[in-house]
């Protein structure tokens, strides 16, 4: 106001507006020109401050001579990274390099010292010439590392194949290995410590039979004391065998067994969508404000195999955004796209907009399903694919591609082909435009849509993510780095530290504990106290429910995997809670111990909602859950249908068998349902949202248990600002 009163003009007020409202998009040509000027000014200021850092401290071999200076230097670099309008990639690379040097100069006892490699990698991705690759990335092939575990145990396998060999290469040195002897109780009973049963055969029926044979052995000998020492890893299609496993668990009449179903196709899809979130292209869109034209996020799935099916079904509920943030679209692109689409809507009729009866039923219960699942038949081995990419890139939407159309090398080559044509499209379409538009086109080349490809081989995945055109230094440069995301490799799940789900499984268990009404662990609680014993009994009952029914496990894991998307909807003032800097290739951007702790602390601060703002977040969570249920084949049940079943003898069971749920409805309509049931249904979502910070900090796990997990996870720590 003061500026306007003193004769200010629209051009001059732009810097003030961008500082006060940094996330507002600048659409006009004048705005873009001003932003470029502001960026140049920021670069000049940053260059001077970098020179002062280099000359103001004593350096030797890229380390600070005085460890006390390291903390000061690190804080200066942090302020540079948060400088408004600083976009110069060379300078950002140099600042991250200096941050790495500062972290290396800190005492080893300082937790910040462990983040040096992370900043070095970020610097490298900016293409900074002084940055070198982390040593572990110098190898051409994936080098599995032996895990560490204080407890002794034995791995018992039913087949020796590539999955088994990959896992056994990472088992702790103090663990033995043995072939499974079906029905041999002595083998079960003679190993009092930990036992991991690896049922990894390509024959799913064999894996299932071996699992129930083991369960029957425990039941027959009433050896329920063994349940605490056993983990069973069953490789099969989850939807085919989950209900059978649940039935066997219910007949144990004692402690349930910890059974982990390894569905390779489903797990690969979930890993990509959670560890490389789909909202990456729109991460900089304004937070906390209703946009006149919200961006469209378009997820394009290329292929028609089982993994492509799961990519479609899982993205249906993960791509949940309030309309003021984004609208979404999912396209199946392949030779048999129509056939895959028909298969999906047969299994999950609620995701279809073609079936009038289904659509009407969903409309009566859910205001809108913004995910438009579409099929686009395209012969992938023809020029039709390039024409479709041109069409997609001309729509003005934010794209994200995932390829699962063949074996590893075929998927990689398809991803390369798409990347090549994307760059060709941008360059060809910028050849006849003005200078300013050419600058915008150049910026587009730095922000090309993410492309992910399914790759089982850890070796191909390792090299594929680093694939370059020539020997020039790498970095996020369109002319030298394909910037491809690999997902579904053995190294994501079939290693010791990740076989039971790793950090995602810990988050899932915490989600379940919270829904069961358990309070977070109190690390100061005296061992053996009455409160601790009561909490332990509740924990045991909660774990029985978690492992005893696969629905509970799957539902809790869905919440855990969607936490990055929940954080996208949470913000402090106008700033979203997302990692910065964030490289889409970094699979641990949201899934490392240090990251989870930092995000958890931020969520606790941002979670102090009141009134409509918190209800808005609760509405998002309810819509996400509703879509999750639709993607699992459930359908909405009207209040009239619910009343009919309530008056019958087997109401709840009949609703489960029919896969009908009355809570699959609009968030506001839950109020009517609450009156009918005399139950505060919305409180479940609200209480879980309030516990987001504790969930991310894994506060329901014992302090010692978390410490033990982190000790042998051996993961690289990453920083979140």
XYZ file of C-alpha atoms in Angstrom, residues 440-695:
256
model
C 10.679 -20.832 -21.598
C 11.280 -23.813 -23.875
C 14.833 -24.079 -22.531
C 13.422 -24.148 -19.010
C 11.064 -26.923 -20.058
C 14.069 -29.029 -20.987
C 15.188 -28.861 -17.359
C 11.725 -29.850 -16.133
C 10.832 -32.665 -18.508
C 8.148 -35.071 -17.243
C 9.398 -37.968 -15.087
C 9.669 -41.339 -16.832
C 9.798 -44.566 -14.823
C 10.441 -48.056 -16.154
C 9.909 -51.470 -14.539
C 13.245 -53.198 -14.048
C 13.827 -56.355 -11.987
C 17.594 -56.500 -12.452
C 19.449 -54.455 -9.842
C 22.419 -54.117 -12.221
C 20.354 -52.675 -15.084
C 18.473 -50.435 -12.655
C 21.762 -49.072 -11.292
C 23.206 -48.253 -14.694
C 19.866 -47.185 -16.182
C 19.424 -44.446 -13.588
C 22.883 -43.086 -14.475
C 22.672 -43.511 -18.238
C 24.402 -40.706 -20.142
C 24.954 -39.747 -23.773
C 28.717 -39.296 -23.603
C 31.557 -38.839 -21.157
C 30.587 -35.327 -20.093
C 29.826 -34.706 -16.427
C 26.364 -35.803 -15.434
C 23.682 -33.743 -13.826
C 20.081 -32.839 -14.531
C 20.953 -31.680 -18.032
C 18.698 -32.677 -20.872
C 21.590 -33.017 -23.302
C 23.425 -35.640 -21.299
C 21.202 -37.393 -18.772
C 18.070 -39.383 -19.565
C 16.920 -38.926 -15.949
C 14.988 -42.213 -15.854
C 13.471 -43.772 -12.748
C 13.759 -47.529 -12.349
C 11.349 -49.397 -10.097
C 10.628 -53.002 -9.178
C 14.244 -54.157 -8.814
C 15.184 -57.061 -6.520
C 17.170 -54.584 -4.423
C 13.959 -52.784 -3.433
C 12.513 -55.771 -1.563
C 14.591 -58.947 -1.771
C 17.338 -57.791 0.562
C 17.475 -58.476 4.289
C 16.655 -54.965 5.482
C 13.618 -54.564 3.230
C 12.110 -58.048 3.042
C 9.600 -57.349 5.810
C 8.728 -53.954 4.333
C 11.405 -51.895 6.093
C 10.415 -48.365 7.082
C 7.116 -48.540 5.172
C 6.089 -51.566 7.243
C 7.033 -49.784 10.462
C 4.878 -46.811 9.456
C 2.052 -49.197 8.550
C 2.190 -50.873 11.951
C 2.151 -47.462 13.674
C -0.911 -46.469 11.633
C -2.662 -49.638 12.749
C -1.711 -49.062 16.397
C -3.116 -45.549 16.218
C -6.397 -46.764 14.707
C -6.612 -49.337 17.501
C -6.588 -46.483 20.002
C -3.121 -47.182 21.364
C -1.061 -44.316 22.700
C 2.470 -43.766 21.489
C 5.199 -45.467 23.509
C 6.582 -43.599 26.467
C 10.361 -44.187 26.430
C 10.554 -43.095 30.077
C 8.040 -45.722 31.246
C 9.682 -47.993 33.788
C 10.221 -51.553 32.579
C 7.857 -53.998 34.235
C 5.480 -51.309 35.490
C 1.746 -51.894 35.501
C 1.189 -49.335 32.739
C 3.844 -50.950 30.568
C 2.274 -54.384 31.046
C -1.146 -53.043 30.064
C 0.314 -51.338 27.011
C 2.097 -54.571 26.060
C -1.171 -56.506 26.255
C -2.900 -53.941 24.033
C 0.021 -54.107 21.616
C -0.260 -57.884 21.425
C -3.981 -57.686 20.658
C -3.368 -55.015 18.019
C -0.680 -57.125 16.341
C -3.073 -60.065 16.314
C -5.528 -57.946 14.338
C -2.775 -56.630 12.064
C -1.255 -59.944 11.015
C -4.441 -61.952 11.414
C -6.351 -60.204 8.647
C -4.709 -59.091 5.428
C -7.329 -56.349 4.931
C -6.097 -54.590 8.076
C -2.505 -54.904 6.941
C -3.229 -53.714 3.402
C -5.358 -50.779 4.575
C -2.737 -49.596 7.090
C 0.036 -49.925 4.508
C -2.033 -47.821 2.105
C -2.105 -45.009 4.670
C 1.652 -45.346 5.223
C 2.390 -45.199 1.490
C 0.088 -42.191 1.038
C 1.829 -40.116 3.717
C 3.843 -38.115 1.118
C 0.525 -37.188 -0.520
C -0.920 -36.240 2.875
C 2.063 -33.985 3.519
C 1.493 -32.382 0.108
C -1.845 -31.145 1.489
C -0.270 -29.909 4.731
C 1.630 -26.660 4.813
C 3.174 -24.087 7.090
C 1.735 -20.793 5.902
C 2.281 -21.022 2.138
C 5.022 -23.650 2.175
C 4.259 -27.308 1.579
C 5.937 -29.943 3.681
C 8.097 -31.542 1.006
C 11.820 -32.340 0.872
C 14.035 -29.593 -0.490
C 16.156 -30.073 -2.464
C 14.237 -32.960 -3.969
C 15.539 -35.114 -6.786
C 12.885 -37.362 -8.334
C 15.496 -40.121 -8.719
C 16.030 -40.228 -4.958
C 13.958 -43.197 -3.741
C 14.596 -42.240 -0.115
C 13.448 -38.651 -0.379
C 10.523 -39.606 1.882
C 11.742 -42.927 3.257
C 14.809 -42.676 5.447
C 14.984 -42.431 9.229
C 16.299 -38.897 9.280
C 13.774 -37.675 6.715
C 10.853 -39.223 8.586
C 11.932 -37.574 11.820
C 12.251 -34.145 10.195
C 8.947 -34.480 8.371
C 7.315 -35.662 11.578
C 8.458 -32.589 13.480
C 7.238 -30.319 10.689
C 3.887 -32.114 10.580
C 3.435 -31.617 14.304
C 3.831 -27.870 13.860
C 1.658 -27.667 10.756
C -0.921 -30.000 12.282
C -2.194 -27.371 14.696
C -5.284 -26.844 12.583
C -8.574 -25.411 13.739
C -12.023 -25.173 12.227
C -12.457 -25.465 8.465
C -8.754 -25.896 7.610
C -8.483 -29.163 9.518
C -11.841 -30.409 8.246
C -10.544 -29.816 4.733
C -7.624 -32.161 5.352
C -9.966 -34.717 6.911
C -12.151 -34.518 3.808
C -9.131 -35.292 1.628
C -8.232 -38.327 3.753
C -11.790 -39.653 3.561
C -11.869 -39.287 -0.230
C -8.517 -41.075 -0.452
C -9.842 -43.958 1.649
C -13.028 -44.134 -0.450
C -11.006 -44.416 -3.644
C -8.763 -46.992 -2.040
C -11.846 -49.093 -1.300
C -13.140 -48.680 -4.855
C -9.736 -49.790 -6.179
C -10.040 -52.940 -4.047
C -13.394 -53.816 -5.611
C -15.704 -52.401 -2.939
C -18.801 -50.377 -3.779
C -20.864 -47.785 -1.892
C -23.818 -48.966 0.182
C -26.706 -46.541 0.607
C -28.171 -45.758 4.008
C -31.289 -47.696 2.968
C -29.186 -50.757 2.132
C -27.341 -50.428 5.411
C -30.646 -50.302 7.333
C -31.804 -53.433 5.517
C -28.675 -55.343 6.518
C -28.720 -53.958 10.061
C -32.134 -55.514 10.574
C -30.950 -58.919 9.397
C -29.087 -61.455 11.501
C -25.806 -61.428 9.587
C -25.670 -57.765 8.588
C -21.969 -57.016 8.775
C -20.852 -60.319 7.290
C -23.192 -59.933 4.345
C -21.883 -56.454 3.646
C -18.312 -57.784 3.695
C -19.115 -60.628 1.328
C -20.887 -58.255 -1.049
C -18.010 -55.746 -0.686
C -20.462 -52.970 0.168
C -19.488 -50.231 2.604
C -21.769 -47.413 3.793
C -18.833 -45.101 4.543
C -17.847 -44.866 0.864
C -19.640 -41.564 0.556
C -19.224 -37.806 0.581
C -17.453 -36.539 3.707
C -20.388 -34.367 4.760
C -22.818 -37.252 4.325
C -20.963 -39.093 7.070
C -22.816 -36.865 9.516
C -26.110 -38.542 8.538
C -24.499 -41.953 8.889
C -23.116 -41.053 12.295
C -26.613 -40.297 13.560
C -27.901 -43.630 12.263
C -25.074 -45.597 13.859
C -24.634 -43.331 16.890
C -20.918 -43.385 16.209
C -18.367 -40.634 15.490
C -17.004 -42.016 12.233
C -15.192 -38.837 11.162
C -13.222 -38.836 14.402
C -11.199 -41.800 13.084
C -9.843 -39.727 10.198
C -9.337 -36.626 12.313
C -7.480 -38.453 15.091
C -5.232 -40.157 12.552
C -4.450 -36.841 10.869
C -3.578 -35.264 14.208
C -1.186 -38.165 14.803
C 0.648 -37.657 11.478
C 3.770 -36.335 13.209
C 3.915 -39.234 15.661
C 3.335 -41.762 12.862
